[in-house]
PDB file of C-alpha atoms in Angstrom:
ATOM      1  CA  MET U   1     157.279  47.053  32.688  1.00 51.00           C
ATOM      2  CA  VAL U   2     158.915  44.251  30.767  1.00 54.00           C
ATOM      3  CA  PHE U   3     160.600  41.153  32.152  1.00 53.00           C
ATOM      4  CA  PHE U   4     162.910  38.931  30.192  1.00 50.00           C
ATOM      5  CA  PHE U   5     163.402  35.227  30.701  1.00 52.00           C
ATOM      6  CA  ILE U   6     166.623  34.342  28.994  1.00 48.00           C
ATOM      7  CA  SER U   7     169.358  31.808  28.581  1.00 51.00           C
ATOM      8  CA  GLY U   8     172.638  31.956  26.735  1.00 60.00           C
ATOM      9  CA  GLY U   9     175.019  34.612  25.518  1.00 66.00           C
ATOM     10  CA  HIS U  10     173.053  35.736  22.464  1.00 72.00           C
ATOM     11  CA  CYS U  11     169.997  36.329  24.613  1.00 76.00           C
ATOM     12  CA  MET U  12     171.951  38.395  27.109  1.00 79.00           C
ATOM     13  CA  LEU U  13     173.287  40.604  24.316  1.00 84.00           C
ATOM     14  CA  TRP U  14     169.818  41.125  22.825  1.00 85.00           C
ATOM     15  CA  GLU U  15     168.376  41.816  26.265  1.00 86.00           C
ATOM     16  CA  ARG U  16     170.817  44.723  26.698  1.00 90.00           C
ATOM     17  CA  ILE U  17     170.087  46.032  23.198  1.00 92.00           C
ATOM     18  CA  LEU U  18     166.326  45.831  23.758  1.00 93.00           C
ATOM     19  CA  ILE U  19     166.539  47.550  27.160  1.00 93.00           C
ATOM     20  CA  ARG U  20     168.455  50.398  25.521  1.00 96.00           C
ATOM     21  CA  GLU U  21     165.823  50.747  22.792  1.00 96.00           C
ATOM     22  CA  ILE U  22     162.972  50.677  25.334  1.00 95.00           C
ATOM     23  CA  ARG U  23     164.638  53.435  27.373  1.00 96.00           C
ATOM     24  CA  LEU U  24     165.239  55.550  24.266  1.00 96.00           C
ATOM     25  CA  TYR U  25     161.581  55.151  23.276  1.00 96.00           C
ATOM     26  CA  GLN U  26     160.448  56.247  26.726  1.00 96.00           C
ATOM     27  CA  LEU U  27     162.713  59.307  26.636  1.00 97.00           C
ATOM     28  CA  ARG U  28     161.554  60.310  23.157  1.00 97.00           C
ATOM     29  CA  HIS U  29     157.832  59.718  23.633  1.00 97.00           C
ATOM     30  CA  GLY U  30     157.268  60.256  27.363  1.00 96.00           C
ATOM     31  CA  HIS U  31     155.547  56.911  27.962  1.00 94.00           C
ATOM     32  CA  ARG U  32     156.435  53.255  28.141  1.00 90.00           C
ATOM     33  CA  LEU U  33     156.382  50.902  25.206  1.00 93.00           C
ATOM     34  CA  SER U  34     153.679  48.234  25.526  1.00 94.00           C
ATOM     35  CA  ILE U  35     154.625  44.572  25.854  1.00 93.00           C
ATOM     36  CA  ARG U  36     153.212  43.800  22.398  1.00 94.00           C
ATOM     37  CA  ALA U  37     155.104  46.726  20.865  1.00 95.00           C
ATOM     38  CA  THR U  38     158.281  45.609  22.644  1.00 95.00           C
ATOM     39  CA  ALA U  39     157.874  42.123  21.170  1.00 95.00           C
ATOM     40  CA  LYS U  40     157.325  43.611  17.711  1.00 95.00           C
ATOM     41  CA  LEU U  41     160.423  45.800  18.086  1.00 95.00           C
ATOM     42  CA  LEU U  42     162.544  42.815  19.130  1.00 93.00           C
ATOM     43  CA  SER U  43     161.118  40.701  16.326  1.00 93.00           C
ATOM     44  CA  SER U  44     162.004  43.339  13.739  1.00 92.00           C
ATOM     45  CA  MET U  45     165.527  43.658  15.158  1.00 91.00           C
ATOM     46  CA  LEU U  46     166.054  39.876  15.028  1.00 89.00           C
ATOM     47  CA  HIS U  47     164.530  39.236  11.602  1.00 88.00           C
ATOM     48  CA  PRO U  48     167.655  40.219   9.585  1.00 87.00           C
ATOM     49  CA  PHE U  49     169.533  37.425  11.378  1.00 84.00           C
ATOM     50  CA  LYS U  50     167.051  34.729  10.330  1.00 85.00           C
ATOM     51  CA  GLY U  51     168.903  31.687   9.004  1.00 84.00           C
ATOM     52  CA  THR U  52     172.145  32.489  10.807  1.00 84.00           C
ATOM     53  CA  GLU U  53     173.629  30.571  13.708  1.00 81.00           C
ATOM     54  CA  MET U  54     172.347  33.101  16.219  1.00 80.00           C
ATOM     55  CA  CYS U  55     169.998  31.501  18.745  1.00 81.00           C
ATOM     56  CA  VAL U  56     167.686  33.742  20.757  1.00 83.00           C
ATOM     57  CA  ALA U  57     164.564  32.746  22.652  1.00 84.00           C
ATOM     58  CA  LEU U  58     163.130  35.466  24.887  1.00 86.00           C
ATOM     59  CA  THR U  59     159.901  35.419  26.833  1.00 89.00           C
ATOM     60  CA  LEU U  60     158.589  38.915  27.537  1.00 91.00           C
ATOM     61  CA  CYS U  61     156.241  39.332  30.484  1.00 90.00           C
ATOM     62  CA  GLY U  62     154.369  42.368  31.706  1.00 90.00           C
ATOM     63  CA  TRP U  63     151.042  44.058  32.282  1.00 91.00           C
ATOM     64  CA  ASP U  64     149.268  46.089  29.567  1.00 89.00           C
ATOM     65  CA  ASN U  65     145.554  46.256  30.370  1.00 88.00           C
ATOM     66  CA  GLY U  66     145.977  42.712  31.665  1.00 90.00           C
ATOM     67  CA  PRO U  67     148.796  40.193  31.828  1.00 91.00           C
ATOM     68  CA  LYS U  68     150.879  39.609  28.716  1.00 93.00           C
ATOM     69  CA  LEU U  69     153.278  36.777  27.957  1.00 94.00           C
ATOM     70  CA  ILE U  70     154.972  36.831  24.551  1.00 95.00           C
ATOM     71  CA  TYR U  71     157.662  34.498  23.231  1.00 93.00           C
ATOM     72  CA  VAL U  72     160.073  35.885  20.606  1.00 92.00           C
ATOM     73  CA  CYS U  73     162.662  33.710  18.867  1.00 88.00           C
ATOM     74  CA  SER U  74     165.672  34.369  16.666  1.00 85.00           C
ATOM     75  CA  ASP U  75     163.810  34.049  13.368  1.00 85.00           C
ATOM     76  CA  GLY U  76     161.585  36.955  14.433  1.00 85.00           C
ATOM     77  CA  ALA U  77     158.519  34.858  15.265  1.00 90.00           C
ATOM     78  CA  ARG U  78     156.241  36.202  18.033  1.00 94.00           C
ATOM     79  CA  LEU U  79     153.779  34.070  19.942  1.00 94.00           C
ATOM     80  CA  GLN U  80     151.425  35.368  22.600  1.00 95.00           C
ATOM     81  CA  GLY U  81     150.153  32.784  25.059  1.00 94.00           C
ATOM     82  CA  ASP U  82     149.392  31.833  28.628  1.00 92.00           C
ATOM     83  CA  VAL U  83     152.264  29.415  29.349  1.00 92.00           C
ATOM     84  CA  PHE U  84     155.710  29.096  27.767  1.00 90.00           C
ATOM     85  CA  SER U  85     158.766  27.039  28.533  1.00 87.00           C
ATOM     86  CA  VAL U  86     161.894  27.460  26.446  1.00 83.00           C
ATOM     87  CA  GLY U  87     165.031  25.372  26.186  1.00 80.00           C
ATOM     88  CA  SER U  88     166.163  21.782  26.320  1.00 83.00           C
ATOM     89  CA  GLY U  89     164.469  21.164  29.683  1.00 86.00           C
ATOM     90  CA  SER U  90     161.096  22.362  28.406  1.00 88.00           C
ATOM     91  CA  PRO U  91     159.512  18.914  27.971  1.00 91.00           C
ATOM     92  CA  TYR U  92     160.093  18.209  31.661  1.00 91.00           C
ATOM     93  CA  ALA U  93     158.752  21.605  32.737  1.00 91.00           C
ATOM     94  CA  TYR U  94     155.695  21.216  30.499  1.00 93.00           C
ATOM     95  CA  GLY U  95     155.069  17.785  32.030  1.00 94.00           C
ATOM     96  CA  VAL U  96     154.736  19.380  35.464  1.00 95.00           C
ATOM     97  CA  LEU U  97     152.741  22.348  34.171  1.00 94.00           C
ATOM     98  CA  ASP U  98     150.333  20.213  32.139  1.00 95.00           C
ATOM     99  CA  ARG U  99     149.643  18.022  35.149  1.00 96.00           C
ATOM    100  CA  GLU U 100     149.317  20.712  37.860  1.00 95.00           C
ATOM    101  CA  LEU U 101     148.373  24.051  36.280  1.00 95.00           C
ATOM    102  CA  ARG U 102     144.911  25.423  37.066  1.00 94.00           C
ATOM    103  CA  TRP U 103     143.874  29.020  36.644  1.00 91.00           C
ATOM    104  CA  SER U 104     142.504  29.097  40.204  1.00 95.00           C
ATOM    105  CA  LEU U 105     145.930  28.672  41.867  1.00 94.00           C
ATOM    106  CA  SER U 106     146.776  30.996  44.738  1.00 94.00           C
ATOM    107  CA  LYS U 107     149.938  33.081  44.474  1.00 89.00           C
ATOM    108  CA  GLY U 108     151.796  30.663  46.783  1.00 90.00           C
ATOM    109  CA  GLU U 109     150.619  27.622  44.834  1.00 94.00           C
ATOM    110  CA  ALA U 110     151.648  29.232  41.537  1.00 91.00           C
ATOM    111  CA  ILE U 111     155.128  30.021  42.862  1.00 88.00           C
ATOM    112  CA  SER U 112     155.502  26.453  44.160  1.00 91.00           C
ATOM    113  CA  LEU U 113     154.386  25.077  40.799  1.00 93.00           C
ATOM    114  CA  ALA U 114     156.871  27.283  38.914  1.00 90.00           C
ATOM    115  CA  ARG U 115     159.690  26.149  41.197  1.00 88.00           C
ATOM    116  CA  GLU U 116     158.698  22.502  40.738  1.00 91.00           C
ATOM    117  CA  ALA U 117     158.638  22.869  36.932  1.00 91.00           C
ATOM    118  CA  VAL U 118     162.116  24.412  36.902  1.00 87.00           C
ATOM    119  CA  PHE U 119     163.408  21.835  39.385  1.00 86.00           C
ATOM    120  CA  ARG U 120     162.203  18.956  37.201  1.00 88.00           C
ATOM    121  CA  ALA U 121     163.718  20.544  34.092  1.00 86.00           C
ATOM    122  CA  THR U 122     167.103  21.099  35.740  1.00 84.00           C
ATOM    123  CA  HIS U 123     167.125  17.707  37.473  1.00 84.00           C
ATOM    124  CA  ARG U 124     166.341  15.693  34.331  1.00 82.00           C
ATOM    125  CA  ASP U 125     168.159  17.747  31.683  1.00 79.00           C
ATOM    126  CA  ALA U 126     171.955  18.024  31.806  1.00 77.00           C
ATOM    127  CA  TYR U 127     171.955  21.231  29.745  1.00 72.00           C
ATOM    128  CA  SER U 128     169.536  23.188  31.923  1.00 72.00           C
ATOM    129  CA  GLY U 129     170.884  25.527  34.573  1.00 68.00           C
ATOM    130  CA  ASN U 130     169.849  25.602  38.184  1.00 61.00           C
ATOM    131  CA  ASN U 131     169.276  29.292  38.803  1.00 66.00           C
ATOM    132  CA  VAL U 132     165.796  30.714  38.749  1.00 71.00           C
ATOM    133  CA  ASP U 133     164.329  34.058  39.727  1.00 75.00           C
ATOM    134  CA  LEU U 134     160.558  34.056  40.061  1.00 82.00           C
ATOM    135  CA  PHE U 135     158.531  37.240  39.682  1.00 85.00           C
ATOM    136  CA  HIS U 136     154.902  37.873  40.537  1.00 86.00           C
ATOM    137  CA  ILE U 137     153.502  40.442  38.096  1.00 89.00           C
ATOM    138  CA  THR U 138     150.260  42.350  38.728  1.00 88.00           C
ATOM    139  CA  ALA U 139     148.688  45.602  37.574  1.00 89.00           C
ATOM    140  CA  GLN U 140     150.350  47.293  40.568  1.00 91.00           C
ATOM    141  CA  GLY U 141     153.853  46.175  39.602  1.00 88.00           C
ATOM    142  CA  TRP U 142     156.115  43.222  40.205  1.00 87.00           C
ATOM    143  CA  ARG U 143     157.757  41.466  43.104  1.00 88.00           C
ATOM    144  CA  CYS U 144     160.689  39.086  43.038  1.00 87.00           C
ATOM    145  CA  THR U 145     160.083  36.065  45.225  1.00 83.00           C
ATOM    146  CA  PRO U 146     162.738  35.251  47.818  1.00 79.00           C
ATOM    147  CA  PRO U 147     165.382  32.944  46.369  1.00 73.00           C
ATOM    148  CA  LEU U 148     165.078  29.320  47.391  1.00 67.00           C
ATOM    149  CA  ALA U 149     167.386  26.485  46.541  1.00 65.00           C
ATOM    150  CA  LEU U 150     165.981  24.120  43.948  1.00 63.00           C
TER     151      LEU U 150
END
């Protein structure tokens, strides 16, 4: 399973293209593409557009023998990490995450922290949106948290 965290029109286009390619891979090979392979596929598709005005910043999330979080940007760069925030509100979100994040958080605490980080980013940054969908991803699958107003 792959989740996309996106913003902007270019990202939405590339999300649809990548979903199509993932589905074609699964039909041809009979199994899902790993998160790392998905990031590599997206990176190779974006690389020809390096240096153009296209702006894409996707964060891929999923579970391949453990949690995976990979950031892919429009120049084709791929970064695997534990925490990513993308966009103009990122400094505000990172401020909250740097202060509050601990790896021993309960599921409820983690969801509250994610909401707080997005709230601070959208409250302080005029160019950040105010819509957020939070997902809890485990080896058993994913669950979307109930929507709450920021």
